[in-house]
PDB file of C-alpha atoms in Angstrom:
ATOM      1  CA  UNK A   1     119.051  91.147 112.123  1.00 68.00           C
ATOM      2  CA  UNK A   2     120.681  90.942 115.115  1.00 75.00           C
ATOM      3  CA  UNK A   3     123.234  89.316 113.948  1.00 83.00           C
ATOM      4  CA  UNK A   4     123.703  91.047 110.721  1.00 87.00           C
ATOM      5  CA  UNK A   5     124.038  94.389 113.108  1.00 87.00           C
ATOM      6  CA  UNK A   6     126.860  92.508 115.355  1.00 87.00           C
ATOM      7  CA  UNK A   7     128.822  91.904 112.078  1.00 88.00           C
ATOM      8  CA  UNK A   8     128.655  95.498 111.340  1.00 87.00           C
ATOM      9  CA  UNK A   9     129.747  97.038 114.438  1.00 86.00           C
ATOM     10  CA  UNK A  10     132.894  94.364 114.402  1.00 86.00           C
ATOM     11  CA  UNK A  11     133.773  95.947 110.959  1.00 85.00           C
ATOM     12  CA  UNK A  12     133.827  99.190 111.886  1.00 81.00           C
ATOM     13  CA  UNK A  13     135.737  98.254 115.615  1.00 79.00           C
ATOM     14  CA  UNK A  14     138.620  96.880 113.775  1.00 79.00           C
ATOM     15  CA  UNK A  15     139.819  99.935 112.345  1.00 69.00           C
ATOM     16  CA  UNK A  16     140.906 100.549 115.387  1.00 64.00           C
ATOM     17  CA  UNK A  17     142.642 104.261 115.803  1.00 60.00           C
ATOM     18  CA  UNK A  18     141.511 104.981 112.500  1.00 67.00           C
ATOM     19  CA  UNK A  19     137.832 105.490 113.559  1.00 74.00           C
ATOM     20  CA  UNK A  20     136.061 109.013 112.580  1.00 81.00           C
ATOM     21  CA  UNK A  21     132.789 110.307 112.086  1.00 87.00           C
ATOM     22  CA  UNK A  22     132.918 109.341 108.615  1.00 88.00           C
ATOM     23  CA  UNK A  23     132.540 106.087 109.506  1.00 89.00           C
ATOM     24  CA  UNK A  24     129.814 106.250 112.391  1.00 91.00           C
ATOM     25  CA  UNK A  25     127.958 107.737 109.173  1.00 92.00           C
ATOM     26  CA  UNK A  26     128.373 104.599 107.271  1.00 92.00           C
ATOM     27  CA  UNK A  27     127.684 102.265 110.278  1.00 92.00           C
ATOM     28  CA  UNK A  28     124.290 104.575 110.806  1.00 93.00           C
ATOM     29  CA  UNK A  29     123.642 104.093 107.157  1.00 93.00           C
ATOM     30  CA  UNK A  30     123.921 100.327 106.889  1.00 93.00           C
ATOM     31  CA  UNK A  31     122.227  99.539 109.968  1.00 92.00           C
ATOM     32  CA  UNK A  32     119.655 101.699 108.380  1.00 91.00           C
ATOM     33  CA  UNK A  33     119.283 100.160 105.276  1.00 91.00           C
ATOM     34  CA  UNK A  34     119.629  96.635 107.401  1.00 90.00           C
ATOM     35  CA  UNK A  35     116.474  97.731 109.890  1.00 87.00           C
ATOM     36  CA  UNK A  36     114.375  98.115 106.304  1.00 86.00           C
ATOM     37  CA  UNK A  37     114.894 102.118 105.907  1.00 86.00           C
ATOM     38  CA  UNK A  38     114.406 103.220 109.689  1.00 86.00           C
ATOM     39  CA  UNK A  39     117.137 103.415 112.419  1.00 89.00           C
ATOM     40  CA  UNK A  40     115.147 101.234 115.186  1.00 89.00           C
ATOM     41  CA  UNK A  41     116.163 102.254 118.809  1.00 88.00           C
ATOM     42  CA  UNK A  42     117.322  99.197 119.683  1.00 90.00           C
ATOM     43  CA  UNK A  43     120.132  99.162 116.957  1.00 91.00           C
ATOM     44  CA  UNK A  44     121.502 102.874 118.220  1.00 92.00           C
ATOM     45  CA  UNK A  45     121.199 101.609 121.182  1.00 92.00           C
ATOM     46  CA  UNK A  46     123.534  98.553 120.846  1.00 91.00           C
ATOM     47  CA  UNK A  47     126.101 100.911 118.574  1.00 91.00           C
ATOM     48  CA  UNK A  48     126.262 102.967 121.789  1.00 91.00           C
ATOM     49  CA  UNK A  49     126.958 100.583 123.859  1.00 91.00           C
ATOM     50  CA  UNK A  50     129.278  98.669 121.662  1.00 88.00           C
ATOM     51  CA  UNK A  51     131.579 101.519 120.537  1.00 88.00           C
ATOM     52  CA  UNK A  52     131.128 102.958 123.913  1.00 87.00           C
ATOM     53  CA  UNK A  53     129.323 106.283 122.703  1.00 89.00           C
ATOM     54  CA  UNK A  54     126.898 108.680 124.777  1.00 93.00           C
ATOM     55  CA  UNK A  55     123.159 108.601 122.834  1.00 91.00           C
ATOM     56  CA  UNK A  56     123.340 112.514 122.886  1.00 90.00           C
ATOM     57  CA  UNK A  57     126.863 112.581 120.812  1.00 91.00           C
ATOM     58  CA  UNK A  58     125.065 110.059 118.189  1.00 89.00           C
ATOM     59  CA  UNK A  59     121.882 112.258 118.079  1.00 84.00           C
ATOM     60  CA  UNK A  60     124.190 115.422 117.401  1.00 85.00           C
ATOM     61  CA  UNK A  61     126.247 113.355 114.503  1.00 87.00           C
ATOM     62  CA  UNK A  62     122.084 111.985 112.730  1.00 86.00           C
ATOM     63  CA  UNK A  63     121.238 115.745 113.091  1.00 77.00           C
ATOM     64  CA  UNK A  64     123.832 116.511 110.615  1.00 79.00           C
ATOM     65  CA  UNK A  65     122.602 113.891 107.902  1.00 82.00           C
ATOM     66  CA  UNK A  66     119.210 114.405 106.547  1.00 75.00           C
ATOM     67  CA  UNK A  67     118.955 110.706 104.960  1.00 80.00           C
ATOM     68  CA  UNK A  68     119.247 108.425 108.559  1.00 85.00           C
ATOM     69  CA  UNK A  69     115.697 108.212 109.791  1.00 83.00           C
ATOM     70  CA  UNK A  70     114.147 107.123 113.198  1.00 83.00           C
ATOM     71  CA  UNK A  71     111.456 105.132 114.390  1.00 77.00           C
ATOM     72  CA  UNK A  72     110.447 108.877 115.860  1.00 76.00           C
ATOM     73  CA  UNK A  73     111.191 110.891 112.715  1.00 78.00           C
ATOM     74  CA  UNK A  74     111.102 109.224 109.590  1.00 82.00           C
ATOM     75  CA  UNK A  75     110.654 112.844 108.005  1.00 87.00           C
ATOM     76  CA  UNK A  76     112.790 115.547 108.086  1.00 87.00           C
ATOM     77  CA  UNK A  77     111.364 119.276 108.055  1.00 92.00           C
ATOM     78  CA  UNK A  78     113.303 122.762 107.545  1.00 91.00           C
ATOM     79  CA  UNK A  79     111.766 125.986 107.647  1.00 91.00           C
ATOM     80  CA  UNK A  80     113.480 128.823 106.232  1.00 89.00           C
ATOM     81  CA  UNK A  81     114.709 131.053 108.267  1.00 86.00           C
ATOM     82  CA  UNK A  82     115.917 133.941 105.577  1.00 82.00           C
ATOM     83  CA  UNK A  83     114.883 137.660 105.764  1.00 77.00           C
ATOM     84  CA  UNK A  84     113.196 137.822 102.691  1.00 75.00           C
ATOM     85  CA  UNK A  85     110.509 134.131 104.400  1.00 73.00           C
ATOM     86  CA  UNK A  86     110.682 135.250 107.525  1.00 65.00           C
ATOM     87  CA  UNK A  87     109.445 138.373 107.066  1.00 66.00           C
ATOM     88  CA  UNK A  88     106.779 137.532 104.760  1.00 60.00           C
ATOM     89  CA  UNK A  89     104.876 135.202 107.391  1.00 58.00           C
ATOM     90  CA  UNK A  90     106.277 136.906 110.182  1.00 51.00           C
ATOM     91  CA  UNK A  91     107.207 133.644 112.035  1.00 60.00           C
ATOM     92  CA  UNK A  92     103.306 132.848 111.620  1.00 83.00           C
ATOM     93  CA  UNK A  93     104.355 129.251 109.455  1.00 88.00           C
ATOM     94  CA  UNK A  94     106.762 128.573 112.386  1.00 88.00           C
ATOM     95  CA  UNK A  95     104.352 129.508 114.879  1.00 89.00           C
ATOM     96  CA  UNK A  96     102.234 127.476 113.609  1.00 91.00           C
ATOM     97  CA  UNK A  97     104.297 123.913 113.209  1.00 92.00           C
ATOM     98  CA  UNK A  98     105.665 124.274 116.777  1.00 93.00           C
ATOM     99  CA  UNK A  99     101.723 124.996 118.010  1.00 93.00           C
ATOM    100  CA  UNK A 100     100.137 122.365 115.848  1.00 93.00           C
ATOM    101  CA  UNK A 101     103.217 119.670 115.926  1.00 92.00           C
ATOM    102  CA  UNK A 102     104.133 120.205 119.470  1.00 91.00           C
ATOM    103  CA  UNK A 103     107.817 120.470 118.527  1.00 91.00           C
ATOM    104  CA  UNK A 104     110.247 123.040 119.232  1.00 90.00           C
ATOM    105  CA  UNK A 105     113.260 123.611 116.519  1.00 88.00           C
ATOM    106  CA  UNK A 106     115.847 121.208 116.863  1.00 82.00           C
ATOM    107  CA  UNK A 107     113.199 118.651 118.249  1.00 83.00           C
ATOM    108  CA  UNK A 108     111.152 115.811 116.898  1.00 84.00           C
ATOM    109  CA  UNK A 109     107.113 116.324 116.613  1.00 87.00           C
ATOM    110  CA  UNK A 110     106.227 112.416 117.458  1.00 83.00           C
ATOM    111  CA  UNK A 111     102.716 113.819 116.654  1.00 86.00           C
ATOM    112  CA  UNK A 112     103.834 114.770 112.814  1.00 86.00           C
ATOM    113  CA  UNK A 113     106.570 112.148 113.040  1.00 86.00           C
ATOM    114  CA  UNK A 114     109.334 114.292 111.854  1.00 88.00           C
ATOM    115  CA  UNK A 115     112.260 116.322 112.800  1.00 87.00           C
ATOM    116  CA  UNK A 116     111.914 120.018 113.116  1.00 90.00           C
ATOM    117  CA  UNK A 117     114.274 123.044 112.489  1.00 88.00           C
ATOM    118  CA  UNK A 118     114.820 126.252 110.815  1.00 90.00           C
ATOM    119  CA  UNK A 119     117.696 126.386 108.126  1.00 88.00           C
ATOM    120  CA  UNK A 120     119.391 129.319 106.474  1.00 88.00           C
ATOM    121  CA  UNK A 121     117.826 131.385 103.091  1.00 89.00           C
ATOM    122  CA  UNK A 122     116.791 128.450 100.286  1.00 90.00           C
ATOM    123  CA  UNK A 123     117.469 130.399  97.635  1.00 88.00           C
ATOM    124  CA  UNK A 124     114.106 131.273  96.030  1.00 86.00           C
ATOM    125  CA  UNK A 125     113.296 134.425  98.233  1.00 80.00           C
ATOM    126  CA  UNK A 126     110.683 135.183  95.670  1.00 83.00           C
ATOM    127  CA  UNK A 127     108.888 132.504  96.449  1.00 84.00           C
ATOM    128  CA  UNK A 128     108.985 132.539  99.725  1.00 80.00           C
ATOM    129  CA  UNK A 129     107.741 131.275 102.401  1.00 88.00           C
ATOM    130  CA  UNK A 130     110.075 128.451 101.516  1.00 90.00           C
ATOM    131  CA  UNK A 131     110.057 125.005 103.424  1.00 92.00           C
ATOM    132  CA  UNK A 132     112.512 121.446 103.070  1.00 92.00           C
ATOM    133  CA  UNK A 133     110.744 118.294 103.655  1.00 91.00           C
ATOM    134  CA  UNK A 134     113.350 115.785 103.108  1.00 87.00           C
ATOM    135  CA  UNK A 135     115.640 117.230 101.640  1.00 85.00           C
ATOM    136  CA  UNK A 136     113.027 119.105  98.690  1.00 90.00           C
ATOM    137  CA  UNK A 137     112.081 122.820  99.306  1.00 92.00           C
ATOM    138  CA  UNK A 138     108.629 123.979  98.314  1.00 93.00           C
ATOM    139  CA  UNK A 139     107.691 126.980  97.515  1.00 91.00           C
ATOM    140  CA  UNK A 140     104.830 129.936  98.432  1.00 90.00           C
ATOM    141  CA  UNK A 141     104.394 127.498 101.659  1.00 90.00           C
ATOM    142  CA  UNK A 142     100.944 128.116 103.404  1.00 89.00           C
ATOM    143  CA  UNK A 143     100.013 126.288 106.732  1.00 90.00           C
ATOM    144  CA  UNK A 144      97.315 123.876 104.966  1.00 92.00           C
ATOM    145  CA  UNK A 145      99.706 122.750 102.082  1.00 92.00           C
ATOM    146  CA  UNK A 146     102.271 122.019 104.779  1.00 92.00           C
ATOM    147  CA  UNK A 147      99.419 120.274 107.026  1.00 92.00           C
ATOM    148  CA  UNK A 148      98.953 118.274 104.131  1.00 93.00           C
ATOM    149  CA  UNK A 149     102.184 117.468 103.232  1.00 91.00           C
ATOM    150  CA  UNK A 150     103.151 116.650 106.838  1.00 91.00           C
ATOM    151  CA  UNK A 151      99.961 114.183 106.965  1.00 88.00           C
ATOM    152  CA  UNK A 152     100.316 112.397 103.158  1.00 83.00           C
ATOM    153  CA  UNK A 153     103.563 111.563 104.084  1.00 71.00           C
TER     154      UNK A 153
END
């Protein structure tokens, strides 16, 4: 794998000047794929070094793209943060994951093994509260169905 990864990276470094996010996207992707689904620390850790990156700016650019994965947060959880959710739980279902999850927004829960944030209205204020978990919003969210979607994963 090691290898394989090395190959990568030299793709990517010969575009030389031509180098954008874009393509840090597509490296992240295929090493993904290439590490079996999950971006392993290791493999960030060598496209850091190798295209001479800080860890933080890479963790900023994953944040961004709900499909890359790591070892620490294979899942990906939103809460909504709309007027029409928020106000029906009253921040309880938020509460509640940073309490039970240890995670604050914007962090990863290694105890739920997923990242954690609040996003904008979902669109189905109705049926609020609404939460994402990778990338599919439920609906009429209560803190056991979430408990148990966080531990079937």
């Amino acid at each position: 794998m090691e290898n394989d990864l090395q190959k990568l990276i030299e793709y990517y470094c010969r575009k030389g000047s031509n180098w954008d996010q874009n393509d840090l996207i597509f490296l992240l992707r295929e090493t993904q794929e290439l590490c079996g689904g999950i971006l392993k620390e290791a493999a960030l850790d060598e496209i850091c070094k190798e295209l001479a990156i800080k860890p933080s700016y890479l963790k900023v650019v994953m944040k961004y793209v709900p499909d890359l994965k790591t070892e620490k947060s294979r899942h990906r959880l939103e809460i909504c943060n709309g007027s029409n959710c928020s106000s029906k739980v009253k921040g309880n279902l938020q509460k509640w994951v940073e309490k039970t999850y240890c995670v604050k927004k914007g962090g990863v829960s290694e105890k739920g093994g997923f990242s954690y944030n609040l996003c904008g209205c979902l669109k189905k204020c109705k049926e609020g509260p609404c939460v994402k978990w990778d990338g599919q919003v439920y609906a009429n969210m209560t803190m056991k169905q979430l408990d148990k979607l966080i531990k079937d994963k």
